[in-house]
C-alpha cells in the first residue's frame, strides 16, 4: 500500500474534472496541511484516531465512521499516528447532488458501506467515465451515501471567536475530569449565568451543557481508543461517577456503545 508523501491530494485529485479519484494509502505523514478540492471527498481511516480541522470547526473521526467533506472546504488532517490508513474517494460536483453533499459531517459506516468501500481497495487513481463498469460502481457508492447517512453525529466542536470564550473552553478542556457545572464556571470567570449562556449560544450556537458533554465524550473516545483504557477508567477521567450514565451519553453522541469499541478496537486498530 502506498504512502501520502506524494502529496497526490494537491497535484492529482483535480487534474481531470470529470473523473472519480480513488486513493487508499498509509498516511506516512504527521499531518496533511490545509488544502481544498474541487471535488467532494469521502474519507475513512483505519489504525488510529484522526482530527480534521476546517476554518470553523475541529472534527474528530473515530473508527467505523467516515467524514464527508464538500468541494471547496479548506481542511487539514491530523492523525494520531502516521501509520493510519486513509481510504478516500473524490467525486465531481453535480448540479443534481443531494443537499447531503453540501455539508461537512461524520456518519457511521454500516456493513454494506464497508463492503463497497473495501471493494474499491483494488483501485487507485482516476476512474474515468469511459471505464463504464468501475465508474458506475464508484458513482453508485456516492449515490448510496445520502440513503445510508441519515444520522450525522455531532463529533465536532466549533472554534470560539470571543476572547472570553476562548479562555472558558480552554478551562473546560483542562477540567473534563472535574465535577464542575455551569454556575461554577460562571463564578470562576466573574460573569453572570445569563451572560455565559448567551455567550455560548451566540458564539458557538450551542449551550454550555451541549459543548461540555460533547467535549467529554470526544475526550473519552480518544482515551478508549488511543490509550486503551477500560470503560470504567475512561468514565472517571471525563467526570462521570456513574458508568451507566457515561455509557448512555456516549452512545447517544458517538452512535456506538463504548463496550462495542472495547470489543472491536483490536480489529479496527491493527
PDB file of C-alpha atoms in Angstrom, residues 168 171-172 178-197 200 207-209 212 216:
ATOM      1  CA  UNK A 168     -13.506  29.391  29.117  1.00  0.00           C
ATOM      2  CA  UNK A 171     -10.604  25.811  31.145  1.00  0.00           C
ATOM      3  CA  UNK A 172     -13.235  23.183  30.314  1.00  0.00           C
ATOM      4  CA  UNK A 178     -13.728  17.512  37.492  1.00  0.00           C
ATOM      5  CA  UNK A 179     -17.227  17.868  38.870  1.00  0.00           C
ATOM      6  CA  UNK A 180     -17.781  21.412  37.641  1.00  0.00           C
ATOM      7  CA  UNK A 181     -21.046  22.861  36.447  1.00  0.00           C
ATOM      8  CA  UNK A 182     -22.439  25.935  34.764  1.00  0.00           C
ATOM      9  CA  UNK A 183     -22.617  28.044  37.940  1.00  0.00           C
ATOM     10  CA  UNK A 184     -19.057  27.121  38.913  1.00  0.00           C
ATOM     11  CA  UNK A 185     -17.710  28.247  35.532  1.00  0.00           C
ATOM     12  CA  UNK A 186     -19.714  31.490  35.601  1.00  0.00           C
ATOM     13  CA  UNK A 187     -18.434  32.300  39.108  1.00  0.00           C
ATOM     14  CA  UNK A 188     -14.851  31.341  38.223  1.00  0.00           C
ATOM     15  CA  UNK A 189     -14.781  33.788  35.306  1.00  0.00           C
ATOM     16  CA  UNK A 190     -16.793  36.502  37.040  1.00  0.00           C
ATOM     17  CA  UNK A 191     -19.740  36.571  34.658  1.00  0.00           C
ATOM     18  CA  UNK A 192     -23.431  36.093  35.282  1.00  0.00           C
ATOM     19  CA  UNK A 193     -25.026  32.776  34.347  1.00  0.00           C
ATOM     20  CA  UNK A 194     -27.294  34.624  31.918  1.00  0.00           C
ATOM     21  CA  UNK A 195     -24.328  36.271  30.169  1.00  0.00           C
ATOM     22  CA  UNK A 196     -22.454  32.970  29.970  1.00  0.00           C
ATOM     23  CA  UNK A 197     -25.469  31.224  28.449  1.00  0.00           C
ATOM     24  CA  UNK A 200     -22.192  30.086  24.278  1.00  0.00           C
ATOM     25  CA  UNK A 207     -25.496  25.558  25.054  1.00  0.00           C
ATOM     26  CA  UNK A 208     -22.825  25.186  27.720  1.00  0.00           C
ATOM     27  CA  UNK A 209     -24.016  21.682  28.592  1.00  0.00           C
ATOM     28  CA  UNK A 212     -19.127  20.326  27.654  1.00  0.00           C
ATOM     29  CA  UNK A 216     -16.169  14.983  27.430  1.00  0.00           C
TER      30      UNK A 216
END
